[in-house]
Amino acid sequence: MAFGDNVRAVRGMNDLLPSQTARWQRVETVLREVAGRYGYQEIRTPVIERSDLFYRSIGEQTDIVEKEMYTFTDNNGDSLTLRPEATASCVRAGNEHGLLHNQTQRFWYTGPMFRHERPQKGRYRQFHQFGVEALGWPGPDIDAEIIILGERLWRTLGISSVNLEINTLGSASARAGFRDALRDYLAAHVDALDGDSQRRLQRNPLRILDSKDEGTQAVLVGAPDLMSFLNDTELAEFSRLQGLLTAAKINFKVNSRLVRGLDYYTGVVFEWVTDQLGAQSAVCAGGRYDTLVEQLGGTPTPAAGFACGLERLIDLVALSEVDLPSARAEVFLVLVAAGAEEFGVSYGEQLRDAGLDVLSNCGQGSLKKQMRRADASGAEVAVIVGDDERSQGTVSIKPLRSQGPQLSVPAHALVEEVQKILANDSH
Ligand code: ATP
Ligand code: MG
C-alpha cells in the first residue's frame, strides 16, 4: 500500500454507523422480546469453529462449503472456519454441554455470519442472522410454532410484504425415490443445465432444484414432483402443519420446488420471501433437520429452526418506516467559568442519576460558541455555569426549543427545575 492510502474495510463487510444503529437496536429488541414470548432463550457460540463442523453438517456439495467459506489454518495447523451460519454451532454446543440428552431446548441467537459471495445489495460477506432452533420435538406443532413466531416478528416490525412458502422434503426413503426419478429426468436434459448442476447431477440432484440459473429453472418446470413420492403418513403430517397455520390465520403457499441450500434439512422446509428487495428475495428460511444432532455425534434428536437475514429484514423495516430522529440528549451543559468543568461533572452526574440524557460541553469555548453547540445538539435545555452562577451557587437554565425565559435557580434545585421545564415542554 502506497503511503497516504487509506485502509478500507474488507469488500462485502459493512460498518454500521450511528445513523443506522438506532434502527438495528430497535429491530434487535423486537427479536429478543418476541423470541422470549415463546420461551426461546439466547445462546451465544464462537464466531470461529473447526471446519469439520460445517463439512459434516451443511454438506460437501453445497454452495456454502464448495465456494463460500472463510477457512484458514491456525498456528497449530488446525483448519478453522468463520461460521457461515449458526445452526451447526447450536447443535455442537447442545451436544457438547449435554443439553440435548433427554431434554428439549428452545434457543435463539443473533450475530455475524461470513460467506465469500459476490457482494451486492442484500448480499454481503459479513452479514447478520437472527435464528431460532427448537430441539427435541418431532413436529409439526413446533414447526408451526416457529413459523407463527416469525409472523409475529414481521407484524411487530410493521412489515406486511413477506409471504410464506412451505414444502416438505419427506422421509429419507421418499427423498431417495424422488432423487432417482429427478436424476433420470435431468440426465435426459443435461446439456441445458448450468455447470454446477451438471456436476451435482450424480451425487446430489436435489440441490439442483435450488439452482438460480434460468436455463436450469426452465428444465425444472417439467421435472417430477416430490409430493407424489410422499407416503400417507408424510402427507398427513404436512397437512396437519397446514391446518395449524390456518388456525393461526397465516397465509402460505405450497411450493413443491422449495429445497434449502444446506444438506441437513429433512421434512418440512419453509421460506419467507418478499418482492420488495429485488433479486435478494429470501428474508428468512428454515425447516426440520431431524438427523443433524446424531450426525454431529449426539443422540438422535428431532429438531427444527430458521435463520433470518437481518440486513434484508432491516431494509424492509426501513421501507415501511419514517426515519427515526437520531438520539438527542435532553440537557446540554454549557461550562464557561474557569473551573466550571468541576461543577459540570457534578451536575451532569446528578441529572443522569435522575434518568436524563446529558451532553457535556467538552473542549471549552466562549459562551456564544457553547450555546451554538447546545442548539445544534438538539438538546431541550441548556444548563449554564458561568462566573456569576459559580459565585452565587446558582445555575441558569435556558429552554432551547420553547419560548420560556432563562431561569436562575439554586444549584441544589437543578434537577427538579430541569424536570419541570422538560415536563412542560412535552405538553
Ligand atoms: P440465498 O438464496 O439468498 O443465497 P441462502 O439460502 O443461502 O439464501 P440461508 O443459508 O438459508 O440463505 O440463510 C438464511 C437467510 O440469511 C437468507 O434467507 C437471507 O435472508 C440471509 N442471507 C444468506 N446469505 C446472505 C448474505 N450473503 N448476505 C446477506 N444475507 C444473507
Ligand atoms: Mg446463499
Coordinates of C-alpha atoms and ligand atoms in Angstrom, one line a residue:
M1 CA 0.0 0.0 0.0
A2 CA 1.4 3.4 -1.0
F3 CA 2.0 6.0 1.7
G4 CA -1.1 8.0 2.2
D5 CA -3.6 5.4 1.0
N6 CA -6.4 4.8 3.4
V7 CA -7.0 1.4 4.8
R8 CA -10.5 0.4 3.8
A9 CA -13.0 -2.2 5.1
V10 CA -12.9 -5.7 3.5
R11 CA -15.1 -5.8 0.5
G12 CA -18.6 -7.0 1.4
M13 CA -18.2 -6.2 5.0
N14 CA -20.0 -3.2 6.3
D15 CA -19.7 -0.6 9.0
L16 CA -22.9 0.2 10.8
L17 CA -22.8 3.9 11.6
P18 CA -24.5 5.7 14.4
S19 CA -27.2 6.9 11.9
Q20 CA -28.1 3.2 11.3
T21 CA -27.6 1.5 14.7
A22 CA -30.7 3.1 16.2
R23 CA -32.8 1.1 13.8
W24 CA -30.8 -2.1 14.3
Q25 CA -31.2 -1.8 18.0
R26 CA -34.9 -1.3 17.7
V27 CA -35.2 -4.4 15.5
E28 CA -32.9 -6.5 17.8
T29 CA -35.1 -5.5 20.8
V30 CA -38.2 -6.8 18.9
L31 CA -36.4 -10.1 18.0
R32 CA -35.4 -10.7 21.6
E33 CA -38.8 -9.8 23.1
V34 CA -40.8 -11.9 20.6
A35 CA -38.5 -14.9 21.0
G36 CA -38.8 -14.6 24.7
R37 CA -42.5 -14.6 24.5
Y38 CA -42.4 -18.1 23.0
G39 CA -39.9 -19.4 25.6
Y40 CA -36.8 -19.2 23.5
Q41 CA -33.5 -18.5 25.3
E42 CA -30.4 -16.9 23.9
I43 CA -27.3 -19.0 23.1
R44 CA -24.0 -17.4 22.1
T45 CA -21.4 -19.5 20.4
P46 CA -18.0 -18.6 19.0
V47 CA -17.7 -17.0 15.6
I48 CA -14.9 -19.5 14.6
E49 CA -15.4 -23.2 14.6
R50 CA -13.5 -26.2 13.4
S51 CA -14.0 -26.6 9.7
D52 CA -15.2 -30.2 10.1
L53 CA -18.3 -29.0 11.8
F54 CA -19.5 -27.3 8.6
Y55 CA -18.3 -30.1 6.2
R56 CA -20.3 -32.6 8.3
S57 CA -23.5 -30.5 8.7
I58 CA -24.0 -28.2 5.7
G59 CA -22.7 -30.8 3.3
E60 CA -19.7 -31.0 1.0
Q61 CA -21.6 -30.4 -2.2
T62 CA -23.3 -27.2 -1.3
D63 CA -22.5 -23.6 -2.4
I64 CA -21.5 -22.7 1.1
V65 CA -19.0 -25.4 1.6
E66 CA -17.7 -25.5 -2.0
K67 CA -17.2 -21.8 -2.6
E68 CA -18.3 -19.5 0.3
M69 CA -16.4 -20.4 3.5
Y70 CA -13.6 -18.4 5.0
T71 CA -11.4 -21.2 6.0
F72 CA -7.8 -20.9 7.3
T73 CA -5.2 -22.9 9.1
D74 CA -4.2 -21.5 12.5
N75 CA -0.7 -21.7 14.0
N76 CA -1.3 -25.2 15.4
G77 CA -2.2 -26.5 11.9
D78 CA -5.9 -26.8 12.7
S79 CA -8.4 -26.0 9.9
L80 CA -10.8 -23.4 11.2
T81 CA -13.7 -21.5 9.6
L82 CA -15.5 -18.3 10.2
R83 CA -19.1 -19.5 10.7
P84 CA -21.3 -19.2 7.6
E85 CA -24.4 -20.0 9.7
A86 CA -25.2 -20.9 13.3
T87 CA -27.4 -24.0 13.3
A88 CA -24.4 -26.3 13.3
S89 CA -22.8 -24.4 16.2
C90 CA -26.0 -24.5 18.2
V91 CA -26.2 -28.3 17.8
R92 CA -22.5 -28.7 18.6
A93 CA -22.9 -26.6 21.7
G94 CA -26.0 -28.5 22.7
N95 CA -24.2 -31.8 22.3
E96 CA -21.0 -30.6 24.0
H97 CA -22.8 -29.4 27.1
G98 CA -25.3 -32.3 27.4
L99 CA -28.3 -30.0 26.7
L100 CA -29.9 -32.3 24.2
H101 CA -29.9 -35.6 26.1
N102 CA -33.4 -36.4 27.1
Q103 CA -34.3 -32.8 27.1
T104 CA -35.9 -30.3 24.9
Q105 CA -34.4 -26.9 24.1
R106 CA -35.6 -23.6 22.6
F107 CA -32.7 -21.5 21.5
W108 CA -32.4 -18.2 19.8
Y109 CA -29.2 -16.5 18.6
T110 CA -28.1 -13.5 16.6
G111 CA -24.7 -12.4 15.3
P112 CA -22.4 -12.0 12.3
M113 CA -22.0 -14.8 9.7
F114 CA -19.4 -15.0 6.9
R115 CA -19.7 -16.2 3.3
H116 CA -17.4 -15.4 0.4
E117 CA -20.2 -14.4 -2.1
R118 CA -20.3 -11.7 -4.8
P119 CA -21.3 -8.6 -2.8
Q120 CA -24.5 -6.8 -4.0
K121 CA -27.5 -5.2 -2.4
G122 CA -28.8 -7.6 0.3
R123 CA -25.8 -10.0 -0.1
Y124 CA -22.7 -9.4 1.8
R125 CA -19.6 -11.3 3.0
Q126 CA -20.2 -10.4 6.6
F127 CA -23.9 -10.3 7.3
H128 CA -26.1 -10.9 10.4
Q129 CA -28.7 -13.5 11.1
F130 CA -31.3 -13.9 13.8
G131 CA -32.4 -17.5 14.2
V132 CA -34.3 -19.9 16.5
E133 CA -33.6 -23.6 17.0
A134 CA -36.1 -26.0 18.7
L135 CA -34.5 -29.3 19.6
G136 CA -36.3 -32.4 20.8
W137 CA -39.7 -32.1 19.2
P138 CA -40.7 -34.1 16.1
G139 CA -43.3 -31.5 14.9
P140 CA -45.5 -30.4 13.2
D141 CA -46.7 -28.4 16.3
I142 CA -43.2 -27.0 16.8
D143 CA -42.8 -26.3 13.1
A144 CA -46.0 -24.3 13.3
E145 CA -44.7 -22.5 16.4
I146 CA -41.5 -21.2 14.8
I147 CA -43.4 -20.1 11.7
I148 CA -46.0 -18.3 13.8
L149 CA -43.2 -16.7 15.8
G150 CA -41.7 -15.5 12.6
E151 CA -45.0 -14.0 11.5
R152 CA -45.3 -12.2 14.8
L153 CA -41.8 -10.7 14.2
W154 CA -42.8 -9.2 10.9
R155 CA -46.1 -7.9 12.3
T156 CA -44.4 -6.3 15.3
L157 CA -41.9 -4.7 13.0
G158 CA -44.6 -3.3 10.8
I159 CA -43.7 -5.4 7.7
S160 CA -46.5 -6.7 5.6
S161 CA -44.7 -7.6 2.4
V162 CA -43.4 -11.0 3.2
N163 CA -45.1 -14.2 2.0
L164 CA -44.7 -17.7 3.3
E165 CA -43.8 -20.7 1.1
I166 CA -43.7 -24.2 2.6
N167 CA -42.7 -27.6 1.4
T168 CA -41.8 -31.0 2.8
L169 CA -38.8 -33.0 1.7
G170 CA -40.4 -36.1 3.2
S171 CA -38.6 -39.0 4.8
A172 CA -35.2 -40.4 3.7
S173 CA -36.9 -43.1 1.6
A174 CA -39.3 -40.7 -0.1
R175 CA -36.4 -38.5 -0.9
A176 CA -34.4 -41.4 -2.3
G177 CA -37.3 -42.4 -4.7
F178 CA -37.7 -38.8 -5.8
R179 CA -33.9 -38.3 -6.1
D180 CA -33.7 -41.2 -8.6
A181 CA -36.6 -40.0 -10.7
L182 CA -35.2 -36.5 -10.7
R183 CA -31.8 -37.7 -11.7
D184 CA -33.2 -39.7 -14.6
Y185 CA -35.2 -36.7 -15.8
L186 CA -32.4 -34.2 -15.6
A187 CA -29.9 -36.6 -17.2
A188 CA -32.1 -36.5 -20.3
H189 CA -31.7 -32.7 -20.3
V190 CA -28.1 -32.5 -19.2
D191 CA -26.9 -30.1 -21.9
A192 CA -29.4 -27.4 -20.8
L193 CA -28.1 -27.4 -17.2
D194 CA -25.6 -25.0 -15.8
G195 CA -22.1 -26.3 -14.9
D196 CA -22.7 -26.6 -11.1
S197 CA -25.9 -28.5 -11.7
Q198 CA -24.2 -30.9 -14.2
R199 CA -21.6 -31.6 -11.6
R200 CA -24.2 -32.2 -8.9
L201 CA -26.4 -34.4 -11.1
Q202 CA -25.0 -37.8 -10.0
R203 CA -24.3 -37.2 -6.3
N204 CA -26.8 -34.6 -5.2
P205 CA -29.5 -33.9 -7.8
L206 CA -32.0 -32.5 -5.2
R207 CA -29.7 -29.5 -4.9
I208 CA -30.3 -28.6 -8.5
L209 CA -33.9 -27.6 -7.5
D210 CA -32.2 -24.7 -5.6
S211 CA -30.2 -23.5 -8.7
K212 CA -30.6 -19.8 -9.6
D213 CA -29.7 -20.5 -13.2
E214 CA -32.5 -19.6 -15.6
G215 CA -31.7 -22.4 -18.1
T216 CA -31.8 -24.9 -15.3
Q217 CA -35.0 -23.5 -13.9
A218 CA -36.6 -23.9 -17.3
V219 CA -35.6 -27.5 -17.4
L220 CA -37.1 -28.0 -13.9
V221 CA -40.6 -26.9 -15.0
G222 CA -41.2 -30.4 -16.4
A223 CA -39.4 -32.3 -13.6
P224 CA -41.1 -35.0 -11.4
D225 CA -42.9 -33.6 -8.3
L226 CA -41.7 -34.6 -4.8
M227 CA -45.3 -34.6 -3.5
S228 CA -46.1 -37.7 -5.5
F229 CA -43.3 -39.6 -3.7
L230 CA -44.6 -39.0 -0.2
N231 CA -46.4 -41.7 1.7
D232 CA -49.7 -41.2 3.5
T233 CA -48.1 -40.5 6.9
E234 CA -45.9 -37.8 5.5
L235 CA -48.7 -36.2 3.6
A236 CA -50.9 -36.3 6.7
E237 CA -48.1 -34.6 8.8
F238 CA -47.7 -31.9 6.1
S239 CA -51.4 -31.3 6.0
R240 CA -51.5 -31.1 9.9
L241 CA -48.9 -28.3 9.7
Q242 CA -51.1 -26.5 7.1
G243 CA -54.1 -26.9 9.5
L244 CA -52.1 -25.3 12.3
L245 CA -51.1 -22.4 10.2
T246 CA -54.6 -21.9 9.0
A247 CA -55.8 -21.9 12.7
A248 CA -53.2 -19.2 13.3
K249 CA -54.6 -17.2 10.3
I250 CA -51.3 -17.4 8.5
N251 CA -51.4 -17.4 4.7
F252 CA -49.0 -19.7 2.9
K253 CA -48.3 -21.2 -0.5
V254 CA -47.1 -24.8 -1.0
N255 CA -44.1 -24.6 -3.3
S256 CA -43.0 -28.2 -4.1
R257 CA -39.8 -26.9 -5.7
L258 CA -38.6 -25.3 -2.5
V259 CA -35.5 -27.0 -1.2
R260 CA -32.9 -25.4 1.0
G261 CA -29.3 -24.7 0.2
L262 CA -28.0 -26.8 3.1
D263 CA -27.9 -30.6 3.2
Y264 CA -29.1 -31.1 6.7
Y265 CA -32.8 -30.4 6.1
T266 CA -35.4 -33.2 6.4
G267 CA -39.2 -33.0 6.3
V268 CA -40.8 -29.5 6.4
V269 CA -38.9 -26.6 4.9
F270 CA -40.1 -23.0 4.5
E271 CA -39.1 -19.6 3.3
W272 CA -40.4 -16.1 3.9
V273 CA -40.0 -14.2 0.6
T274 CA -40.6 -10.6 -0.5
D275 CA -40.8 -8.8 -3.8
Q276 CA -39.6 -5.5 -2.3
L277 CA -35.9 -6.2 -2.3
G278 CA -35.1 -7.0 -5.9
A279 CA -33.1 -10.2 -6.5
Q280 CA -32.4 -10.9 -2.9
S281 CA -35.9 -12.1 -2.1
A282 CA -35.5 -14.6 0.8
V283 CA -35.7 -12.9 4.2
C284 CA -36.0 -15.9 6.4
A285 CA -35.6 -19.6 5.8
G286 CA -35.7 -22.8 7.8
G287 CA -37.2 -26.2 8.4
R288 CA -36.7 -29.5 10.1
Y289 CA -33.3 -31.2 10.5
D290 CA -34.0 -34.4 12.2
T291 CA -30.7 -36.2 11.6
L292 CA -28.2 -33.4 12.3
V293 CA -27.8 -33.9 16.0
E294 CA -26.9 -37.5 15.5
Q295 CA -24.7 -36.7 12.5
L296 CA -22.7 -34.4 14.8
G297 CA -22.3 -37.2 17.4
G298 CA -25.3 -36.7 19.7
T299 CA -28.3 -38.9 20.5
P300 CA -30.9 -38.8 17.7
T301 CA -32.9 -35.7 18.4
P302 CA -35.6 -34.2 16.2
A303 CA -35.2 -30.5 15.5
A304 CA -36.4 -27.5 13.6
G305 CA -35.3 -23.9 13.2
F306 CA -35.0 -20.9 11.0
A307 CA -32.5 -18.2 10.2
C308 CA -33.4 -14.7 9.2
G309 CA -31.1 -12.2 7.3
L310 CA -31.0 -9.0 9.4
E311 CA -29.7 -6.7 6.6
R312 CA -32.7 -7.7 4.4
L313 CA -35.1 -7.5 7.3
I314 CA -33.9 -4.0 8.2
D315 CA -34.1 -2.9 4.6
L316 CA -37.8 -3.9 4.7
V317 CA -38.3 -2.2 8.0
A318 CA -36.8 1.0 6.5
L319 CA -39.2 0.8 3.6
S320 CA -42.2 0.9 5.9
E321 CA -40.9 3.4 8.4
V322 CA -40.2 7.1 8.5
D323 CA -36.6 7.9 9.5
L324 CA -36.1 7.8 13.2
P325 CA -34.7 11.0 14.6
S326 CA -31.1 10.4 15.8
A327 CA -30.8 10.1 19.5
R328 CA -30.8 13.5 21.2
A329 CA -29.8 14.5 24.7
E330 CA -32.3 16.3 27.0
V331 CA -29.7 18.6 28.6
F332 CA -26.6 20.3 27.3
L333 CA -24.1 21.6 29.9
V334 CA -22.6 25.0 29.0
L335 CA -19.5 25.4 31.1
V336 CA -17.8 28.8 30.7
A337 CA -16.3 29.9 34.0
A338 CA -12.8 28.9 35.0
G339 CA -13.2 25.7 36.8
A340 CA -16.7 25.2 35.6
E341 CA -15.9 21.7 34.4
E342 CA -15.8 20.5 38.0
F343 CA -19.3 21.8 38.5
G344 CA -20.2 20.3 35.2
V345 CA -19.1 16.9 36.2
S346 CA -21.1 17.0 39.4
Y347 CA -24.3 18.5 37.8
G348 CA -24.1 16.1 34.9
E349 CA -24.0 13.1 37.2
Q350 CA -26.9 14.4 39.3
L351 CA -29.0 14.8 36.1
R352 CA -28.0 11.4 34.8
D353 CA -28.9 9.9 38.2
A354 CA -32.4 11.3 37.6
G355 CA -32.5 9.4 34.3
L356 CA -31.8 12.3 32.0
D357 CA -29.6 12.1 28.9
V358 CA -26.9 14.8 29.2
L359 CA -24.3 16.1 26.8
S360 CA -21.4 18.0 28.4
N361 CA -19.5 20.7 26.5
C362 CA -16.0 19.4 26.1
G363 CA -13.2 21.4 24.7
Q364 CA -14.1 24.7 26.4
G365 CA -15.0 27.7 24.2
S366 CA -16.8 31.1 24.6
L367 CA -20.4 31.3 25.9
K368 CA -21.5 32.1 22.4
K369 CA -19.7 29.1 20.9
Q370 CA -21.0 26.7 23.5
M371 CA -24.6 28.0 23.1
R372 CA -24.3 27.3 19.4
R373 CA -23.2 23.8 20.1
A374 CA -26.1 23.4 22.6
D375 CA -28.5 24.4 19.9
A376 CA -27.0 22.2 17.2
S377 CA -27.1 19.2 19.6
G378 CA -30.9 19.2 19.6
A379 CA -31.0 19.2 23.4
E380 CA -34.1 20.5 25.1
V381 CA -32.4 22.8 27.6
A382 CA -29.0 24.3 28.2
V383 CA -27.7 24.4 31.8
I384 CA -25.2 27.2 32.1
V385 CA -22.4 27.5 34.6
G386 CA -20.6 30.9 34.3
D387 CA -18.8 33.1 36.7
D388 CA -21.9 34.6 38.3
E389 CA -23.5 31.2 38.8
R390 CA -20.3 29.9 40.4
S391 CA -20.0 32.8 42.9
Q392 CA -23.7 32.8 43.8
G393 CA -24.1 29.0 44.0
T394 CA -26.8 29.0 41.3
V395 CA -27.2 27.6 37.8
S396 CA -29.0 29.1 34.8
I397 CA -31.4 27.0 32.7
K398 CA -32.3 28.1 29.2
P399 CA -35.1 26.3 27.3
L400 CA -33.8 25.8 23.7
R401 CA -36.9 24.5 22.0
S402 CA -39.6 26.7 23.5
Q403 CA -40.1 30.4 24.3
G404 CA -39.8 30.2 28.1
P405 CA -37.5 32.6 29.9
Q406 CA -34.0 31.7 31.1
L407 CA -34.2 30.9 34.8
S408 CA -31.6 31.2 37.6
V409 CA -32.1 28.6 40.3
P410 CA -30.2 27.5 43.3
A411 CA -27.8 24.7 42.4
H412 CA -29.5 22.2 44.8
A413 CA -32.8 22.7 42.9
L414 CA -31.2 22.0 39.4
V415 CA -32.6 18.5 38.8
E416 CA -36.1 19.4 39.9
E417 CA -36.2 22.6 37.8
V418 CA -34.9 20.9 34.7
Q419 CA -37.5 18.2 35.1
K420 CA -40.3 20.8 35.4
I421 CA -39.2 22.5 32.2
L422 CA -39.0 19.2 30.3
A423 CA -42.4 18.2 31.6
N424 CA -43.9 21.5 30.4
D425 CA -42.2 21.3 27.0
S426 CA -43.6 17.8 26.3
H427 CA -47.2 19.1 26.7
Ligands
ATP1 P1 -29.8 -17.0 -0.8 O1 -30.6 -18.0 -1.6 O2 -30.3 -15.6 -0.8 O3 -28.3 -17.2 -1.0 P2 -29.5 -18.9 1.4 O4 -30.4 -20.0 1.0 O5 -28.0 -19.0 1.1 O6 -30.0 -17.5 0.7 P3 -29.7 -19.3 4.2 O7 -28.4 -20.0 4.3 O8 -31.0 -20.1 4.3 O9 -29.7 -18.4 2.9 O10 -29.7 -18.1 5.2 C1 -30.9 -17.6 5.8 C2 -31.1 -16.1 5.4 O11 -29.9 -15.4 5.7 C3 -31.4 -15.8 4.0 O12 -32.8 -16.0 3.7 C4 -31.0 -14.4 3.8 O13 -32.0 -13.5 4.3 C5 -29.8 -14.3 4.7 N1 -28.6 -14.4 4.0 C6 -28.0 -15.5 3.5 N2 -26.8 -15.2 2.8 C7 -26.7 -13.9 2.9 C8 -25.7 -12.9 2.5 N3 -24.6 -13.3 1.9 N4 -25.9 -11.6 2.8 C9 -27.0 -11.2 3.5 N5 -27.9 -12.0 3.9 C10 -27.8 -13.3 3.7
MG2 MG -26.7 -18.4 -0.4

